[in-house]
XYZ file of C-alpha atoms in Angstrom:
340
model
C -47.805 14.186 -0.369
C -51.195 15.305 -3.645
C -50.503 14.015 -6.946
C -50.870 18.283 -7.714
C -48.792 20.719 -7.311
C -48.077 21.099 -3.319
C -48.024 23.700 -1.569
C -45.224 25.152 0.123
C -43.716 26.869 3.075
C -40.707 28.430 3.226
C -40.172 29.259 6.888
C -38.017 32.154 7.340
C -36.269 32.702 10.929
C -35.137 36.430 10.899
C -33.489 38.634 13.437
C -32.098 42.062 12.189
C -30.108 42.184 9.058
C -33.107 43.700 6.574
C -31.274 45.014 3.921
C -30.222 40.848 2.978
C -33.458 39.412 4.190
C -34.743 41.593 1.177
C -32.245 39.757 -1.273
C -33.644 36.523 0.374
C -37.415 37.576 -0.482
C -36.389 38.878 -4.066
C -35.544 35.662 -4.777
C -37.765 33.180 -3.576
C -39.969 36.256 -6.371
C -37.937 34.705 -8.618
C -39.034 30.751 -7.668
C -39.972 29.058 -10.999
C -42.391 27.238 -8.476
C -45.609 27.872 -7.106
C -47.964 28.044 -5.273
C -45.459 29.214 -2.245
C -46.304 31.025 1.239
C -43.523 32.707 2.724
C -43.634 33.094 7.022
C -40.937 35.595 7.945
C -40.751 35.141 11.632
C -39.172 38.306 13.310
C -37.341 36.689 16.640
C -37.766 40.278 18.111
C -35.295 42.317 15.856
C -34.351 45.871 17.227
C -34.070 46.874 12.621
C -36.958 46.858 10.417
C -37.118 43.643 9.049
C -40.612 42.840 10.056
C -41.228 45.964 7.799
C -39.639 45.185 4.871
C -41.102 42.242 4.792
C -44.562 43.060 4.967
C -43.833 45.650 2.320
C -42.683 42.433 -0.179
C -46.537 40.798 1.136
C -45.282 37.871 2.689
C -47.064 36.642 6.173
C -44.774 38.248 9.216
C -44.757 36.316 12.549
C -43.269 37.470 16.026
C -41.565 35.417 18.742
C -42.696 37.134 22.376
C -39.156 37.485 23.296
C -35.870 36.472 21.413
C -35.688 32.929 21.596
C -33.773 32.120 18.862
C -33.762 30.536 15.578
C -35.416 26.933 16.308
C -38.293 28.679 18.031
C -38.691 30.954 15.161
C -38.914 27.950 13.082
C -41.256 25.934 15.109
C -43.427 29.199 15.478
C -43.570 29.269 11.656
C -44.599 25.969 10.979
C -47.398 25.810 13.441
C -49.244 28.622 11.137
C -47.422 27.316 7.973
C -50.443 25.493 5.570
C -48.089 24.117 2.785
C -47.559 19.926 2.483
C -44.158 20.750 2.493
C -42.146 23.275 4.860
C -39.276 24.571 3.414
C -36.771 26.146 6.361
C -34.254 28.501 5.084
C -31.863 31.850 7.293
C -32.878 35.125 6.308
C -29.447 35.616 5.092
C -29.380 32.990 2.075
C -31.127 33.374 -0.992
C -31.963 30.460 -2.816
C -31.185 30.046 -6.552
C -34.547 30.565 -9.078
C -35.567 26.492 -9.282
C -33.954 24.973 -5.960
C -37.939 25.153 -4.644
C -38.832 22.961 -7.621
C -35.981 20.741 -7.208
C -37.284 20.202 -3.958
C -40.354 19.271 -4.382
C -39.546 16.639 -7.449
C -37.244 15.040 -5.432
C -39.404 14.613 -2.095
C -42.008 13.664 -4.371
C -40.141 11.010 -6.065
C -38.355 9.612 -3.041
C -41.263 8.795 -0.405
C -38.725 7.412 1.875
C -36.533 10.752 2.226
C -37.604 12.080 5.491
C -35.937 15.533 4.905
C -33.584 17.438 1.851
C -30.892 19.700 2.839
C -29.848 22.214 0.612
C -25.839 23.568 -0.255
C -24.276 27.050 -0.389
C -22.574 28.236 -3.177
C -19.129 29.058 -2.669
C -19.205 32.655 -3.485
C -20.693 35.202 -0.335
C -24.463 36.823 -0.982
C -23.453 40.723 0.055
C -20.089 40.507 2.140
C -17.037 40.677 0.191
C -14.142 40.745 2.269
C -11.950 38.094 2.231
C -12.204 36.781 5.186
C -16.284 36.439 3.895
C -15.226 34.356 0.516
C -12.938 32.415 2.882
C -16.138 31.313 4.818
C -18.232 30.801 2.027
C -15.553 28.355 -0.007
C -14.862 26.382 3.848
C -18.038 25.486 3.941
C -18.805 24.715 0.484
C -15.973 22.146 0.760
C -15.880 21.367 4.408
C -19.383 21.763 5.824
C -21.910 20.460 3.238
C -20.058 17.886 0.816
C -22.325 15.959 -1.933
C -20.203 13.435 -2.847
C -19.426 11.594 0.357
C -20.953 10.945 3.508
C -21.823 13.831 5.957
C -22.833 14.135 9.670
C -25.490 16.497 9.782
C -27.872 18.094 7.958
C -28.141 22.009 8.098
C -31.434 23.572 8.757
C -30.214 26.487 7.320
C -31.793 25.542 4.005
C -34.128 22.465 4.952
C -36.972 20.586 2.995
C -39.338 18.183 4.820
C -42.469 17.067 4.378
C -45.453 18.518 6.829
C -46.687 15.157 7.593
C -43.119 14.184 8.894
C -42.105 17.316 10.546
C -45.404 16.438 12.820
C -44.719 13.117 13.220
C -40.566 13.498 14.132
C -41.854 17.003 16.366
C -40.132 20.714 16.080
C -36.514 21.223 16.283
C -35.507 21.213 19.791
C -35.373 25.087 21.121
C -32.876 24.395 23.947
C -30.018 23.480 21.000
C -28.251 25.870 19.219
C -25.013 24.792 16.976
C -26.744 20.927 17.259
C -30.216 21.293 16.400
C -29.491 20.004 12.885
C -27.521 16.869 13.941
C -30.381 16.076 16.604
C -32.927 16.614 13.869
C -31.264 14.453 11.426
C -30.763 11.854 14.396
C -34.901 11.820 15.462
C -35.284 11.339 11.930
C -33.229 8.565 10.693
C -34.942 6.790 14.642
C -37.489 6.608 12.751
C -36.349 4.929 9.762
C -36.255 8.258 7.105
C -33.761 8.712 5.035
C -31.754 11.699 4.840
C -29.883 13.896 2.173
C -27.931 16.998 0.766
C -28.414 17.855 -2.788
C -26.334 20.485 -4.576
C -30.497 20.791 -6.437
C -31.126 22.633 -3.643
C -28.585 25.666 -3.108
C -28.315 29.278 -2.330
C -25.843 32.109 -1.632
C -25.088 32.823 2.307
C -23.970 36.472 3.831
C -21.025 34.580 5.249
C -19.090 36.801 8.295
C -17.273 39.218 7.268
C -14.411 39.420 9.569
C -12.151 36.670 11.188
C -12.841 37.122 15.055
C -16.608 36.721 14.375
C -15.561 33.238 12.168
C -13.433 32.304 15.098
C -15.878 32.563 17.557
C -18.483 30.378 15.925
C -16.273 28.014 15.209
C -15.115 27.829 18.219
C -18.062 27.487 19.815
C -20.156 25.188 17.640
C -16.879 23.234 18.214
C -16.873 22.848 22.212
C -21.394 22.714 21.985
C -20.705 19.925 19.591
C -18.124 17.806 21.122
C -19.690 18.581 24.466
C -23.627 17.281 23.154
C -22.559 15.038 20.436
C -24.627 12.107 20.566
C -23.692 7.846 20.780
C -25.189 6.711 17.783
C -24.354 9.751 15.477
C -22.419 8.852 12.214
C -18.667 11.056 11.893
C -18.443 10.239 8.093
C -15.524 12.210 6.507
C -15.148 14.419 9.400
C -12.789 11.661 11.239
C -9.848 12.436 9.413
C -10.240 16.531 9.522
C -10.844 16.081 13.096
C -7.703 14.146 13.282
C -5.732 16.479 11.159
C -6.772 19.449 13.870
C -5.857 17.574 16.605
C -2.192 17.371 14.982
C -2.400 20.874 14.417
C -2.899 21.044 18.245
C 0.088 19.009 19.150
C 2.703 20.895 16.536
C 2.393 23.739 19.398
C 4.110 21.824 22.349
C 6.120 19.548 19.587
C 7.669 23.436 18.122
C 9.737 23.308 21.943
C 10.971 19.906 21.393
C 14.255 21.641 19.995
C 14.672 23.252 23.207
C 14.384 19.639 24.908
C 16.402 16.843 22.043
C 18.192 19.193 20.310
C 17.877 19.268 16.600
C 16.525 15.915 16.451
C 12.840 17.538 17.468
C 13.230 19.928 14.900
C 11.204 18.244 12.224
C 8.826 17.278 14.078
C 5.962 20.620 14.212
C 6.394 20.805 10.841
C 5.633 16.972 9.659
C 2.842 17.484 12.267
C 1.218 20.364 10.425
C 2.196 18.805 6.517
C 0.462 15.611 7.682
C -3.137 17.828 8.824
C -3.011 19.449 5.153
C -2.625 15.988 4.098
C -5.808 15.136 5.377
C -7.475 18.090 4.371
C -5.550 18.127 0.908
C -8.622 17.674 -0.975
C -10.309 20.960 0.248
C -6.590 23.007 -0.129
C -6.773 21.696 -4.209
C -9.911 22.574 -5.192
C -9.207 26.487 -3.826
C -6.349 26.938 -5.539
C -7.564 25.311 -8.073
C -10.616 27.853 -8.577
C -9.472 30.998 -6.681
C -5.328 30.951 -7.974
C -2.532 30.706 -5.658
C -2.507 33.899 -4.179
C -6.341 33.625 -2.507
C -4.864 30.179 -1.978
C -2.467 31.104 0.187
C -4.755 33.359 2.032
C -7.273 30.304 2.136
C -4.611 27.928 3.256
C -3.318 30.055 6.125
C -6.719 31.391 7.619
C -7.667 27.502 7.089
C -5.130 25.850 9.267
C -5.784 28.498 11.579
C -9.529 27.384 11.683
C -9.531 23.517 12.263
C -6.675 24.397 15.054
C -8.973 26.912 17.100
C -11.949 24.202 16.258
C -9.858 21.459 17.419
C -9.422 23.096 19.933
C -12.883 23.984 21.021
C -13.596 20.632 20.423
C -11.000 19.551 23.250
C -12.637 21.750 25.731
C -15.746 20.157 24.892
C -14.750 17.092 25.443
C -13.366 18.320 28.789
C -16.907 19.247 29.667
C -18.325 16.239 29.250
C -15.744 14.479 30.816
C -16.712 16.997 33.805
C -19.817 16.564 34.037
C -20.344 12.338 33.664
C -22.231 11.785 36.918
C -24.654 14.689 36.257
C -28.006 14.232 35.895
C -28.713 13.429 32.101
C -31.291 15.754 30.471
C -32.836 15.298 27.419
C -35.672 17.131 26.032
C -39.520 15.517 25.147
C -40.178 16.875 21.197
C -43.958 16.130 22.155
C -44.146 17.870 24.957
C -41.571 20.209 24.768
C -40.459 19.012 28.872
C -37.174 19.047 29.529
C -36.501 15.663 31.729
C -33.251 13.917 33.473
C -32.953 10.740 32.102
């Protein structure tokens, strides 16, 4: 990077939700850093998101067909002029100092290949109870800055342009595991990666439990099926084990029918152990939001953990059944899929 204030290209994949995109772009107008180039990539949405973006004076690109966020990010990167690429989802409004903080950190740490941001524990627009749960869950569970993490998150990710050119684009064939794949590729090249709360925003989280549970199940299934050998599980191991215990608690509830009263304590004990393994999350939520919401959060969180563990189990089963089949890999430099 140059010694002067480098141009930052903020790349935003967008698919509908134009009212939230407007909030996202307004937050970029309030950034303390300049110069910033904003590129919105409309992934063939049906709403007026592209017109909203044009009306706010930003560059608008459009994919040929609806192809997903990774393809949109890659298209934006091809047309970007900045020395730093800052990828952010179109439903996130960044804090005013986020871009400046990202530039300062990347400038001070040349070995840093990518810098991930986090999301506030409060949602951006949706105020339903499920959206409030999701904001807190992601803050405490997905994006911790005080302990090892499994992956970066492409939802808020700053990468020096030269590093992005070296590593190659995001894998367009991945959705739920694209961030883990990109982190792995960075680290294989010897770059450091980390998450910081100096780059932070509010997201418009899923507003219904159906949306949350569906996404949790799918992500867990795909992550388990596509897990790459050598990926660092970090702090996710205790939580994953807790999910296994919750799944085991369901058939264990039938033990009294088989062994009498002696089996009645097994299922509650498994649930209690699972809660204990994720105890810091529960304690923080109760401290932040009080008893009524804490109880709501706890009930939902147990369900989400159970659904995630079930999805992971399905993913593991799919992985076992696929053994012996050709391993298809994507080559970033050419964009080809090859058997290995």
